[in-house]
Each structure stands twice: as structure tokens, then as C-alpha cells.
Amino acid sequence: MRRGTTFAIGALLFFAIAIPARATVIPVAETKDDGTSNSDPPLNFQPTAGCGLFANFDDVTPPVLPPGWTAINAIDPDGILWQTSDSGDPTPPAFSEPNAAWVNDPDTISDKYLYSPSGTIDPIGSSILVFWHNYDLEDGFDGGVLEVSTDGGNSFQDILAAGGTFFRGGYNGTVSTCCGNPLAGRQAWTGNSGGFIETDVGGLPTGVPIVLRWRMASDSSGSGEGWRVDDIVIGCERPTPTPTPLPSRTPTPTPSPTATETPTPPPPTPTPTETCVVGDAEYCDSVVVTPPTDFAVGVSCPIDPFTGCGAGGFAVNNVPADSCTVSDLVRVTFHFNTSPVVPGLNTIHIVGAVSCCLRGLAEFTCTFRYEGPRVPRVTPTPRPRPTPAPRPTPPR
């Protein structure tokens, strides 16, 4: 039979998970510490802000991972790790072009990890993790899960066991216990997603540094095309503070002439340090034939909460957009009732269109070319030549 005597092998490989002596690590861009070059604990997770974590994997050249992201194979049958990718299967290769994180699904037992940077989520307020993924894994036998660590990456548990909740796009199956998969018996994403789907997760651990881990594991036979993950973001919303009434003041005696009162300075207003920038803008540096009415723009950090577009914040050829909508917290689409495009060179200009990174959007300008409607060439119809009249026959 296809899935025969593999249980003893599976037991041996579970031991390898506990002590990954020959794990493999993929290079990361601008690695600052040799701790990311091997699998001996503790892993070197670069700290980052928990709220506002954003990764679209587009600012590196495949297969390199962005700074702070780490890939390890606890069971490594083929030397292929999580990496950035801009082509291949499953398709499409990315949710926001050009890159996504990708790992293969081999036809032998494997256990492959993708670690996020470490960050702490403020316990005051609410948070949500949003990411998009596209998977084609052997249905019911290979699978992917999301795990979280609260002790610096030394131990992990499933996001659901840690108190998390899927609001959208949760696990869709259970991994078979037949054939040595390290995730045997666990809920997981398995089968074919049919393209990119959105997963939203609430109830993330707060108040302690956390590390997220996307984990793909396969069994002893059968395979799929792999798993892609893109546009990962943690957005947070803090409650609006309730004004505290001032206590009633009791009259105080007039101080002596020598007494002086030093006023207490007000607390400093926190200043955001991150700048909200445009990551990609639709139609920039392109040539179009049909004048568009919608323009999609990706930004570097979450738009949360969304309060609408700023007046004149987005314009094409100095014509402001009529409305806008936001999706996935990091993508805005500006709508025009009538296309503002003109033949020739067109200019997109954005400044203060929305509020993200706790401040307005940084100024951005780009151009694209509109060729104008293509008119088919008309070949002129030749005029018919007149038939000459017969000549009269002269008399003899």
C-alpha cells in the first residue's frame, strides 16, 4: 500500500524535532548577529514593535528574507527552507507583488519553520494579526500551522492553544496520524486554498515579547506545490481615554514671602518615530490604453482606525479623488467618478491622504503614460478606372 510501514521512522524523526542537531538556516538581509546562522537556542530574534509589525517581503531580492526573519528546517530532507519568492507554484506567487515568503511541500517527512521578529503587544486595547496565504499541500497528510512563543523562541504552542481566535480563514482540516508527519493529529491548513485567502487572528498574547512561527510539515510520501505567506500585519487599537474630573480644590493659606512654588511641567507628548510611506502605487511607471478610474496604493504600516481620505490628499493631474476605501489595513483604493487621465504623461501625487503610523502619509509623486485610444488604420479603397470609349472605324 501507499502508506505502509513508516511509524518507526516517524518516531525517530520526532526525536530529531526535540534536538535539531543538523537544522539549516536561510540567510537574512543585513544580519547583525551570528546567532541566526545556526539552530542552537536561543535564536537571535531582532526586537520590533508588536503593534505595527508589517512584512510584505518586497524590499529584498529572492531568496533572501527581510532583517529579523529567520528560516530553520528542524527536519531537513532537501535543503529547501522558507525564503522569498516571486515566481513558481502555487500561483499567484504573491498577494502584493513582487515577493511573498514561500516553502515547498516535499514527498518525504519534513518540518520547516518561518520565524517573525520578536515584539510586545500593549495589553491596553485590542489587537489583530492579518496575513494572506496561498497553499497547495497534500490534502489531509501535509499541513501548515501558526504557532507563538512567549519565552523568546525557546518553546512554541499552537496559536489556538495560546488563547488566539480565528475570525477569518482558520484551519480547514486535521493532519493524518498515519505516516510520520510531525503535525499528526493537529488542526492545520491543508489541501488547496485556490489562491490567496485572508486569515485574521485575535487574542494574541500581550504584555510579553512574542515570536510568531509559520510551520509547514509533510509526511513520508505524496507532495504539493507549497505554501506562500504575504502581507503580514499586526494592527492595534487603543481605547479613547475618558477625561478624569478635576478634584475640588481646598483653599490654602497664603504662603510666606520666602516660599516659592515650582510648577510641575506637563508630561511630554509622545512623538511617533515611524514615517508612513507609499510602498507601491498602481499604474506608476506604466503605459495604459484605457483610462483608469481607480488607483490602488500600498502603505508601510496599518491605517487604523480609518477615518477617510484627506481633502486633496490624492490627486491625478491635480484632480482630487472623489472617494476612497481601505482594505487589509495597508491598502487604499482611490476612486474617481470620471477618469482624470489625459493623453501623454500623467502625474499621481499623494500627501496626507490618510493617517497611518500615527501621522499623515508622507508625500509621494510618480508618473505614468496614457497612449490614448488606438484608432485602426483605414486602407483607402482604390477608385475604379473609367472604361475608354471604342474608337470609330474610319471609312475605306
mmCIF file of C-alpha atoms in Angstrom:
data_model
loop_
_atom_site.group_PDB
_atom_site.id
_atom_site.type_symbol
_atom_site.label_atom_id
_atom_site.label_comp_id
_atom_site.label_asym_id
_atom_site.label_seq_id
_atom_site.Cartn_x
_atom_site.Cartn_y
_atom_site.Cartn_z
ATOM 1 C CA MET A 1 0.000 0.000 0.000
ATOM 2 C CA ARG A 2 0.997 3.616 -0.479
ATOM 3 C CA ARG A 3 1.280 4.454 3.224
ATOM 4 C CA GLY A 4 2.908 1.368 4.722
ATOM 5 C CA THR A 5 5.398 0.750 7.492
ATOM 6 C CA THR A 6 6.604 4.254 8.358
ATOM 7 C CA PHE A 7 5.742 4.523 12.071
ATOM 8 C CA ALA A 8 9.186 3.604 13.362
ATOM 9 C CA ILE A 9 10.746 6.209 11.101
ATOM 10 C CA GLY A 10 8.267 8.786 12.310
ATOM 11 C CA ALA A 11 9.172 8.093 15.928
ATOM 12 C CA LEU A 12 12.846 8.622 15.191
ATOM 13 C CA LEU A 13 12.156 11.918 13.472
ATOM 14 C CA PHE A 14 10.087 13.225 16.381
ATOM 15 C CA PHE A 15 13.274 12.877 18.417
ATOM 16 C CA ALA A 16 15.030 14.973 15.790
ATOM 17 C CA ILE A 17 12.491 17.759 16.361
ATOM 18 C CA ALA A 18 13.346 17.942 20.040
ATOM 19 C CA ILE A 19 17.108 18.169 19.318
ATOM 20 C CA PRO A 20 17.626 19.606 15.792
ATOM 21 C CA ALA A 21 21.365 18.963 15.567
ATOM 22 C CA ARG A 22 21.579 19.486 11.786
ATOM 23 C CA ALA A 23 18.975 22.173 11.190
ATOM 24 C CA THR A 24 19.544 24.508 8.247
ATOM 25 C CA VAL A 25 19.077 28.285 8.235
ATOM 26 C CA ILE A 26 18.424 30.548 5.241
ATOM 27 C CA PRO A 27 20.372 33.854 5.038
ATOM 28 C CA VAL A 28 18.615 37.054 6.036
ATOM 29 C CA ALA A 29 19.272 40.543 4.719
ATOM 30 C CA GLU A 30 21.590 42.690 6.858
ATOM 31 C CA THR A 31 22.017 40.038 9.562
ATOM 32 C CA LYS A 32 23.529 41.726 12.595
ATOM 33 C CA ASP A 33 24.424 38.710 14.742
ATOM 34 C CA ASP A 34 25.841 35.265 14.101
ATOM 35 C CA GLY A 35 23.001 33.837 16.215
ATOM 36 C CA THR A 36 20.873 33.487 13.083
ATOM 37 C CA SER A 37 23.438 31.236 11.407
ATOM 38 C CA ASN A 38 22.638 28.073 13.365
ATOM 39 C CA SER A 39 19.749 26.429 15.204
ATOM 40 C CA ASP A 40 21.271 26.255 18.680
ATOM 41 C CA PRO A 41 18.986 28.086 21.156
ATOM 42 C CA PRO A 42 18.447 30.840 21.888
ATOM 43 C CA LEU A 43 17.599 32.126 18.416
ATOM 44 C CA ASN A 44 18.540 35.736 17.753
ATOM 45 C CA PHE A 45 15.156 37.418 17.247
ATOM 46 C CA GLN A 46 15.598 41.113 16.491
ATOM 47 C CA PRO A 47 13.082 43.089 18.601
ATOM 48 C CA THR A 48 10.470 45.205 16.869
ATOM 49 C CA ALA A 49 7.247 46.918 17.850
ATOM 50 C CA GLY A 50 4.486 44.335 18.247
ATOM 51 C CA CYS A 51 1.731 46.687 17.143
ATOM 52 C CA GLY A 52 2.537 47.789 13.638
ATOM 53 C CA LEU A 53 4.555 44.704 12.664
ATOM 54 C CA PHE A 54 4.386 44.663 8.859
ATOM 55 C CA ALA A 55 6.046 42.456 6.284
ATOM 56 C CA ASN A 56 5.315 42.229 2.573
ATOM 57 C CA PHE A 57 8.729 40.709 1.691
ATOM 58 C CA ASP A 58 9.065 43.106 -1.266
ATOM 59 C CA ASP A 59 12.202 45.052 -0.272
ATOM 60 C CA VAL A 60 14.647 42.162 -0.677
ATOM 61 C CA THR A 61 15.889 40.065 -3.590
ATOM 62 C CA PRO A 62 14.750 36.415 -3.540
ATOM 63 C CA PRO A 63 15.565 34.115 -1.834
ATOM 64 C CA VAL A 64 16.797 36.427 0.969
ATOM 65 C CA LEU A 65 14.447 37.092 3.914
ATOM 66 C CA PRO A 66 13.989 40.590 5.410
ATOM 67 C CA PRO A 67 16.011 41.561 8.510
ATOM 68 C CA GLY A 68 14.724 39.893 11.679
ATOM 69 C CA TRP A 69 13.031 36.988 9.849
ATOM 70 C CA THR A 70 14.563 33.527 10.278
ATOM 71 C CA ALA A 71 14.043 30.196 8.495
ATOM 72 C CA ILE A 72 15.001 26.828 10.005
ATOM 73 C CA ASN A 73 14.416 23.234 8.939
ATOM 74 C CA ALA A 74 14.077 21.050 12.037
ATOM 75 C CA ILE A 75 13.775 18.042 9.713
ATOM 76 C CA ASP A 76 15.637 18.843 6.511
ATOM 77 C CA PRO A 77 15.293 16.270 3.700
ATOM 78 C CA ASP A 78 16.078 18.587 0.787
ATOM 79 C CA GLY A 79 17.864 21.770 1.957
ATOM 80 C CA ILE A 80 14.946 23.976 0.881
ATOM 81 C CA LEU A 81 13.892 26.485 3.527
ATOM 82 C CA TRP A 82 11.323 29.234 3.838
ATOM 83 C CA GLN A 83 12.516 32.006 1.515
ATOM 84 C CA THR A 84 11.244 34.933 -0.525
ATOM 85 C CA SER A 85 9.928 34.082 -3.991
ATOM 86 C CA ASP A 86 8.500 35.972 -6.955
ATOM 87 C CA SER A 87 7.609 33.084 -9.289
ATOM 88 C CA GLY A 88 6.594 29.449 -9.470
ATOM 89 C CA ASP A 89 3.783 27.428 -7.880
ATOM 90 C CA PRO A 90 1.362 27.743 -6.248
ATOM 91 C CA THR A 91 0.162 30.697 -8.276
ATOM 92 C CA PRO A 92 -0.131 33.621 -7.996
ATOM 93 C CA PRO A 93 3.362 33.987 -6.478
ATOM 94 C CA ALA A 94 2.479 36.985 -4.267
ATOM 95 C CA PHE A 95 -0.507 38.842 -2.892
ATOM 96 C CA SER A 96 1.292 42.187 -3.195
ATOM 97 C CA GLU A 97 3.866 41.945 -5.954
ATOM 98 C CA PRO A 98 6.597 41.048 -6.426
ATOM 99 C CA ASN A 99 7.508 38.797 -3.458
ATOM 100 C CA ALA A 100 5.994 36.538 -0.824
ATOM 101 C CA ALA A 101 7.522 34.102 1.678
ATOM 102 C CA TRP A 102 7.412 30.540 0.283
ATOM 103 C CA VAL A 103 8.312 26.990 1.261
ATOM 104 C CA ASN A 104 7.964 23.736 -0.699
ATOM 105 C CA ASP A 105 5.932 20.624 0.232
ATOM 106 C CA PRO A 106 8.227 17.603 -0.402
ATOM 107 C CA ASP A 107 7.252 13.941 -0.786
ATOM 108 C CA THR A 108 9.136 12.924 2.377
ATOM 109 C CA ILE A 109 8.991 13.807 6.093
ATOM 110 C CA SER A 110 9.954 17.424 6.758
ATOM 111 C CA ASP A 111 9.403 20.139 9.376
ATOM 112 C CA LYS A 112 10.067 23.733 8.216
ATOM 113 C CA TYR A 113 9.781 26.924 10.290
ATOM 114 C CA LEU A 114 9.489 30.640 9.430
ATOM 115 C CA TYR A 115 10.058 32.898 12.470
ATOM 116 C CA SER A 116 8.931 36.531 12.758
ATOM 117 C CA PRO A 117 10.869 39.206 14.636
ATOM 118 C CA SER A 118 10.087 39.464 18.350
ATOM 119 C CA GLY A 119 7.679 42.159 19.562
ATOM 120 C CA THR A 120 5.471 43.072 22.503
ATOM 121 C CA ILE A 121 1.788 43.946 22.124
ATOM 122 C CA ASP A 122 0.450 46.573 24.515
ATOM 123 C CA PRO A 123 -2.056 44.900 26.873
ATOM 124 C CA ILE A 124 -4.199 48.063 26.807
ATOM 125 C CA GLY A 125 -6.561 47.937 23.829
ATOM 126 C CA SER A 126 -7.227 45.306 21.180
ATOM 127 C CA SER A 127 -5.018 43.772 18.500
ATOM 128 C CA ILE A 128 -5.416 41.638 15.380
ATOM 129 C CA LEU A 129 -2.988 39.726 13.188
ATOM 130 C CA VAL A 130 -3.847 39.758 9.472
ATOM 131 C CA PHE A 131 -1.994 37.864 6.767
ATOM 132 C CA TRP A 132 -2.669 36.448 3.304
ATOM 133 C CA HIS A 133 -1.564 32.991 2.234
ATOM 134 C CA ASN A 134 -1.809 30.632 -0.718
ATOM 135 C CA TYR A 135 -1.233 26.937 -0.122
ATOM 136 C CA ASP A 136 -1.288 23.699 -2.110
ATOM 137 C CA LEU A 137 -0.404 20.898 0.356
ATOM 138 C CA GLU A 138 -1.164 17.182 0.118
ATOM 139 C CA ASP A 139 -4.729 17.142 1.372
ATOM 140 C CA GLY A 140 -5.091 15.641 4.854
ATOM 141 C CA PHE A 141 -1.476 14.412 5.042
ATOM 142 C CA ASP A 142 0.676 17.588 4.815
ATOM 143 C CA GLY A 143 -0.247 20.826 6.542
ATOM 144 C CA GLY A 144 0.673 24.234 7.907
ATOM 145 C CA VAL A 145 0.021 25.813 11.310
ATOM 146 C CA LEU A 146 0.618 29.121 13.094
ATOM 147 C CA GLU A 147 2.432 28.933 16.439
ATOM 148 C CA VAL A 148 3.533 31.505 19.026
ATOM 149 C CA SER A 149 6.286 31.730 21.640
ATOM 150 C CA THR A 150 6.207 33.858 24.797
ATOM 151 C CA ASP A 151 9.689 32.886 26.059
ATOM 152 C CA GLY A 152 11.973 34.276 23.387
ATOM 153 C CA GLY A 153 11.577 31.416 20.928
ATOM 154 C CA ASN A 154 12.599 28.588 23.273
ATOM 155 C CA SER A 155 9.168 26.903 23.126
ATOM 156 C CA PHE A 156 6.100 27.276 20.911
ATOM 157 C CA GLN A 157 2.423 26.327 21.074
ATOM 158 C CA ASP A 158 -0.392 26.494 18.561
ATOM 159 C CA ILE A 159 -1.995 29.926 18.308
ATOM 160 C CA LEU A 160 -5.339 28.447 19.414
ATOM 161 C CA ALA A 161 -3.784 26.757 22.461
ATOM 162 C CA ALA A 162 -2.253 30.123 23.387
ATOM 163 C CA GLY A 163 -5.715 31.728 23.524
ATOM 164 C CA GLY A 164 -5.890 33.004 19.961
ATOM 165 C CA THR A 165 -9.050 33.027 17.866
ATOM 166 C CA PHE A 166 -9.524 32.848 14.098
ATOM 167 C CA PHE A 167 -12.001 35.493 12.938
ATOM 168 C CA ARG A 168 -11.491 34.533 9.284
ATOM 169 C CA GLY A 169 -9.578 31.913 7.305
ATOM 170 C CA GLY A 170 -8.886 29.453 10.147
ATOM 171 C CA TYR A 171 -7.684 25.860 9.943
ATOM 172 C CA ASN A 172 -9.622 23.724 7.471
ATOM 173 C CA GLY A 173 -8.587 20.158 8.360
ATOM 174 C CA THR A 174 -6.704 17.732 10.606
ATOM 175 C CA VAL A 175 -3.372 16.116 9.687
ATOM 176 C CA SER A 176 -3.462 12.322 9.384
ATOM 177 C CA THR A 177 -1.669 10.218 12.007
ATOM 178 C CA CYS A 178 -0.736 7.517 9.503
ATOM 179 C CA CYS A 179 2.625 8.433 8.084
ATOM 180 C CA GLY A 180 5.069 10.279 10.299
ATOM 181 C CA ASN A 181 4.016 13.906 9.824
ATOM 182 C CA PRO A 182 5.331 15.929 12.827
ATOM 183 C CA LEU A 183 1.919 17.685 12.959
ATOM 184 C CA ALA A 184 -0.027 14.393 13.063
ATOM 185 C CA GLY A 185 -3.425 14.767 14.736
ATOM 186 C CA ARG A 186 -3.326 18.576 14.784
ATOM 187 C CA GLN A 187 -5.683 21.034 13.139
ATOM 188 C CA ALA A 188 -3.971 22.737 10.208
ATOM 189 C CA TRP A 189 -4.313 24.359 6.813
ATOM 190 C CA THR A 190 -4.234 21.528 4.275
ATOM 191 C CA GLY A 191 -5.279 20.871 0.695
ATOM 192 C CA ASN A 192 -5.556 23.699 -1.818
ATOM 193 C CA SER A 193 -6.661 27.242 -0.923
ATOM 194 C CA GLY A 194 -7.321 28.099 -4.592
ATOM 195 C CA GLY A 195 -5.201 31.257 -4.422
ATOM 196 C CA PHE A 196 -4.554 33.801 -1.679
ATOM 197 C CA ILE A 197 -7.001 33.865 1.230
ATOM 198 C CA GLU A 198 -7.113 36.205 4.221
ATOM 199 C CA THR A 199 -6.618 34.956 7.785
ATOM 200 C CA ASP A 200 -7.447 37.194 10.776
ATOM 201 C CA VAL A 201 -6.331 36.204 14.279
ATOM 202 C CA GLY A 202 -7.349 37.841 17.551
ATOM 203 C CA GLY A 203 -6.402 37.126 21.162
ATOM 204 C CA LEU A 204 -2.631 37.364 20.705
ATOM 205 C CA PRO A 205 -0.584 37.236 23.940
ATOM 206 C CA THR A 206 0.024 40.737 25.305
ATOM 207 C CA GLY A 207 2.468 42.354 27.680
ATOM 208 C CA VAL A 208 5.317 39.915 26.903
ATOM 209 C CA PRO A 209 7.649 39.583 23.904
ATOM 210 C CA ILE A 210 6.203 37.143 21.375
ATOM 211 C CA VAL A 211 7.569 35.398 18.284
ATOM 212 C CA LEU A 212 5.239 34.037 15.598
ATOM 213 C CA ARG A 213 6.098 30.887 13.659
ATOM 214 C CA TRP A 214 4.577 29.652 10.385
ATOM 215 C CA ARG A 215 5.273 25.894 10.332
ATOM 216 C CA MET A 216 4.881 23.504 7.372
ATOM 217 C CA ALA A 217 5.295 19.767 7.871
ATOM 218 C CA SER A 218 4.950 16.824 5.450
ATOM 219 C CA ASP A 219 4.709 13.054 5.764
ATOM 220 C CA SER A 220 6.586 10.142 4.188
ATOM 221 C CA SER A 221 5.034 10.273 0.700
ATOM 222 C CA GLY A 222 2.960 12.466 -1.580
ATOM 223 C CA SER A 223 3.564 16.175 -2.072
ATOM 224 C CA GLY A 224 2.086 19.506 -3.093
ATOM 225 C CA GLU A 225 3.301 22.787 -4.568
ATOM 226 C CA GLY A 226 3.989 24.533 -1.261
ATOM 227 C CA TRP A 227 2.815 27.417 0.916
ATOM 228 C CA ARG A 228 3.082 31.189 0.347
ATOM 229 C CA VAL A 229 2.568 33.860 3.041
ATOM 230 C CA ASP A 230 2.367 37.602 2.318
ATOM 231 C CA ASP A 231 1.329 40.991 3.746
ATOM 232 C CA ILE A 232 1.640 40.144 7.454
ATOM 233 C CA VAL A 233 0.494 42.937 9.770
ATOM 234 C CA ILE A 234 -0.397 43.325 13.449
ATOM 235 C CA GLY A 235 -2.742 46.263 13.989
ATOM 236 C CA CYS A 236 -3.735 47.619 17.388
ATOM 237 C CA GLU A 237 -6.446 49.960 18.600
ATOM 238 C CA ARG A 238 -6.264 51.624 21.962
ATOM 239 C CA PRO A 239 -9.415 52.857 23.745
ATOM 240 C CA THR A 240 -10.136 56.577 23.814
ATOM 241 C CA PRO A 241 -9.211 57.774 27.311
ATOM 242 C CA THR A 242 -12.071 59.041 29.486
ATOM 243 C CA PRO A 243 -11.415 62.513 30.884
ATOM 244 C CA THR A 244 -10.821 62.431 34.650
ATOM 245 C CA PRO A 245 -12.725 65.159 36.553
ATOM 246 C CA LEU A 246 -10.513 67.533 38.459
ATOM 247 C CA PRO A 247 -10.773 67.184 42.255
ATOM 248 C CA SER A 248 -12.304 70.058 44.165
ATOM 249 C CA ARG A 249 -9.673 72.416 45.424
ATOM 250 C CA THR A 250 -9.375 73.339 49.079
ATOM 251 C CA PRO A 251 -8.281 76.922 49.767
ATOM 252 C CA THR A 252 -4.713 77.022 51.009
ATOM 253 C CA PRO A 253 -3.222 79.651 53.277
ATOM 254 C CA THR A 254 -1.171 82.398 51.709
ATOM 255 C CA PRO A 255 2.435 81.247 51.634
ATOM 256 C CA SER A 256 5.111 83.191 53.446
ATOM 257 C CA PRO A 257 7.139 85.643 51.379
ATOM 258 C CA THR A 258 10.077 83.231 51.271
ATOM 259 C CA ALA A 259 8.079 80.280 49.942
ATOM 260 C CA THR A 260 8.152 79.634 46.182
ATOM 261 C CA GLU A 261 6.033 77.234 44.192
ATOM 262 C CA THR A 262 7.605 75.387 41.244
ATOM 263 C CA PRO A 263 5.010 74.453 38.629
ATOM 264 C CA THR A 264 5.017 70.819 37.523
ATOM 265 C CA PRO A 265 5.673 70.622 33.771
ATOM 266 C CA PRO A 266 3.086 68.723 31.741
ATOM 267 C CA PRO A 267 4.100 65.220 30.588
ATOM 268 C CA PRO A 268 5.732 65.159 27.170
ATOM 269 C CA THR A 269 3.550 64.255 24.224
ATOM 270 C CA PRO A 270 4.773 61.022 22.625
ATOM 271 C CA THR A 271 6.072 61.592 19.127
ATOM 272 C CA PRO A 272 5.790 58.782 16.586
ATOM 273 C CA THR A 273 9.113 57.857 15.020
ATOM 274 C CA GLU A 274 7.963 55.861 12.021
ATOM 275 C CA THR A 275 7.113 57.598 8.791
ATOM 276 C CA CYS A 276 4.145 56.412 6.762
ATOM 277 C CA VAL A 277 5.381 55.881 3.201
ATOM 278 C CA VAL A 278 3.954 54.505 -0.027
ATOM 279 C CA GLY A 279 5.204 51.009 -0.801
ATOM 280 C CA ASP A 280 3.618 50.667 -4.216
ATOM 281 C CA ALA A 281 1.176 52.647 -6.353
ATOM 282 C CA GLU A 282 -0.826 51.175 -9.202
ATOM 283 C CA TYR A 283 -0.019 52.480 -12.730
ATOM 284 C CA CYS A 284 3.256 54.171 -11.682
ATOM 285 C CA ASP A 285 5.857 53.973 -14.486
ATOM 286 C CA SER A 286 3.419 52.091 -16.712
ATOM 287 C CA VAL A 287 1.680 52.687 -20.026
ATOM 288 C CA VAL A 288 -2.114 52.372 -20.155
ATOM 289 C CA VAL A 289 -4.542 52.284 -23.052
ATOM 290 C CA THR A 290 -7.838 52.504 -21.162
ATOM 291 C CA PRO A 291 -8.105 55.462 -18.733
ATOM 292 C CA PRO A 292 -8.440 54.057 -15.167
ATOM 293 C CA THR A 293 -10.854 55.430 -12.549
ATOM 294 C CA ASP A 294 -9.441 53.508 -9.549
ATOM 295 C CA PHE A 295 -5.877 53.759 -8.206
ATOM 296 C CA ALA A 296 -4.613 51.344 -5.511
ATOM 297 C CA VAL A 297 -1.828 52.385 -3.134
ATOM 298 C CA GLY A 298 0.011 50.241 -0.568
ATOM 299 C CA VAL A 299 1.430 51.900 2.566
ATOM 300 C CA SER A 300 4.111 50.857 5.033
ATOM 301 C CA CYS A 301 2.043 50.387 8.195
ATOM 302 C CA PRO A 302 -1.580 49.948 9.293
ATOM 303 C CA ILE A 303 -4.297 52.524 8.667
ATOM 304 C CA ASP A 304 -6.144 52.016 11.940
ATOM 305 C CA PRO A 305 -8.591 53.483 12.597
ATOM 306 C CA PHE A 306 -9.624 54.564 9.097
ATOM 307 C CA THR A 307 -11.363 57.939 9.049
ATOM 308 C CA GLY A 308 -11.482 58.602 5.311
ATOM 309 C CA CYS A 309 -9.295 60.422 2.810
ATOM 310 C CA GLY A 310 -7.829 63.822 3.465
ATOM 311 C CA ALA A 311 -9.165 66.610 1.254
ATOM 312 C CA GLY A 312 -6.993 66.777 -1.844
ATOM 313 C CA GLY A 313 -4.628 64.187 -0.353
ATOM 314 C CA PHE A 314 -4.601 62.109 -3.544
ATOM 315 C CA ALA A 315 -4.688 63.675 -6.998
ATOM 316 C CA VAL A 316 -4.071 62.678 -10.598
ATOM 317 C CA ASN A 317 -3.091 65.639 -12.781
ATOM 318 C CA ASN A 318 -4.142 67.887 -9.843
ATOM 319 C CA VAL A 319 -7.659 66.381 -9.900
ATOM 320 C CA PRO A 320 -8.524 65.145 -6.365
ATOM 321 C CA ALA A 321 -10.124 61.724 -5.858
ATOM 322 C CA ASP A 322 -13.880 61.616 -5.237
ATOM 323 C CA SER A 323 -13.681 58.877 -2.576
ATOM 324 C CA CYS A 324 -11.501 56.106 -1.217
ATOM 325 C CA THR A 325 -11.719 52.751 0.549
ATOM 326 C CA VAL A 326 -9.207 50.790 2.642
ATOM 327 C CA SER A 327 -8.606 47.036 2.692
ATOM 328 C CA ASP A 328 -6.257 44.817 4.716
ATOM 329 C CA LEU A 329 -5.299 47.889 6.812
ATOM 330 C CA VAL A 330 -2.409 48.675 4.443
ATOM 331 C CA ARG A 331 -4.015 49.199 1.026
ATOM 332 C CA VAL A 332 -6.106 52.198 -0.089
ATOM 333 C CA THR A 333 -8.038 52.468 -3.352
ATOM 334 C CA PHE A 334 -8.857 55.984 -4.571
ATOM 335 C CA HIS A 335 -11.930 56.296 -6.782
ATOM 336 C CA PHE A 336 -12.747 58.908 -9.447
ATOM 337 C CA ASN A 337 -16.266 59.311 -10.793
ATOM 338 C CA THR A 338 -14.729 60.432 -14.087
ATOM 339 C CA SER A 339 -11.247 59.370 -15.109
ATOM 340 C CA PRO A 340 -8.751 62.271 -14.737
ATOM 341 C CA VAL A 341 -6.294 60.735 -17.210
ATOM 342 C CA VAL A 342 -5.165 62.724 -20.268
ATOM 343 C CA PRO A 343 -3.182 61.591 -23.324
ATOM 344 C CA GLY A 344 0.550 61.645 -22.696
ATOM 345 C CA LEU A 345 2.299 61.914 -19.325
ATOM 346 C CA ASN A 346 0.101 61.786 -16.180
ATOM 347 C CA THR A 347 1.123 62.615 -12.609
ATOM 348 C CA ILE A 348 -0.002 60.893 -9.386
ATOM 349 C CA HIS A 349 0.515 62.977 -6.258
ATOM 350 C CA ILE A 350 -0.171 61.856 -2.665
ATOM 351 C CA VAL A 351 0.280 63.869 0.517
ATOM 352 C CA GLY A 352 -1.609 63.464 3.812
ATOM 353 C CA ALA A 353 -4.287 61.364 2.115
ATOM 354 C CA VAL A 354 -4.804 59.070 5.116
ATOM 355 C CA SER A 355 -3.469 58.682 8.642
ATOM 356 C CA CYS A 356 -1.145 55.777 9.312
ATOM 357 C CA CYS A 357 1.873 55.239 11.575
ATOM 358 C CA LEU A 358 0.121 57.740 13.872
ATOM 359 C CA ARG A 359 0.717 60.539 11.365
ATOM 360 C CA GLY A 360 -0.166 61.641 7.853
ATOM 361 C CA LEU A 361 1.062 59.938 4.747
ATOM 362 C CA ALA A 362 4.438 61.165 3.511
ATOM 363 C CA GLU A 363 4.459 62.969 0.150
ATOM 364 C CA PHE A 364 4.781 60.785 -2.926
ATOM 365 C CA THR A 365 4.784 61.582 -6.660
ATOM 366 C CA CYS A 366 5.061 59.352 -9.718
ATOM 367 C CA THR A 367 4.088 59.390 -13.389
ATOM 368 C CA PHE A 368 2.603 57.099 -15.992
ATOM 369 C CA ARG A 369 1.779 57.429 -19.685
ATOM 370 C CA TYR A 370 -1.606 57.192 -21.384
ATOM 371 C CA GLU A 371 -1.352 56.335 -25.061
ATOM 372 C CA GLY A 372 -4.867 57.406 -25.918
ATOM 373 C CA PRO A 373 -7.438 55.347 -27.783
ATOM 374 C CA ARG A 374 -5.998 53.260 -30.569
ATOM 375 C CA VAL A 375 -7.663 54.047 -33.881
ATOM 376 C CA PRO A 376 -7.377 51.300 -36.510
ATOM 377 C CA ARG A 377 -5.718 52.363 -39.756
ATOM 378 C CA VAL A 378 -8.106 52.582 -42.692
ATOM 379 C CA THR A 379 -6.806 51.430 -46.050
ATOM 380 C CA PRO A 380 -8.268 53.656 -48.796
ATOM 381 C CA THR A 381 -10.367 51.890 -51.439
ATOM 382 C CA PRO A 382 -8.853 52.417 -54.934
ATOM 383 C CA ARG A 383 -11.023 54.361 -57.352
ATOM 384 C CA PRO A 384 -12.203 52.384 -60.414
ATOM 385 C CA ARG A 385 -10.620 53.453 -63.674
ATOM 386 C CA PRO A 386 -13.142 54.500 -66.373
ATOM 387 C CA THR A 387 -13.512 52.211 -69.365
ATOM 388 C CA PRO A 388 -12.359 54.078 -72.543
ATOM 389 C CA ALA A 389 -14.955 54.560 -75.314
ATOM 390 C CA PRO A 390 -14.332 52.497 -78.518
ATOM 391 C CA ARG A 391 -12.711 54.327 -81.365
ATOM 392 C CA PRO A 392 -14.805 54.697 -84.589
ATOM 393 C CA THR A 393 -13.659 52.689 -87.581
ATOM 394 C CA PRO A 394 -12.532 55.037 -90.383
ATOM 395 C CA PRO A 395 -14.352 54.582 -93.771
ATOM 396 C CA ARG A 396 -12.451 52.957 -96.632
#
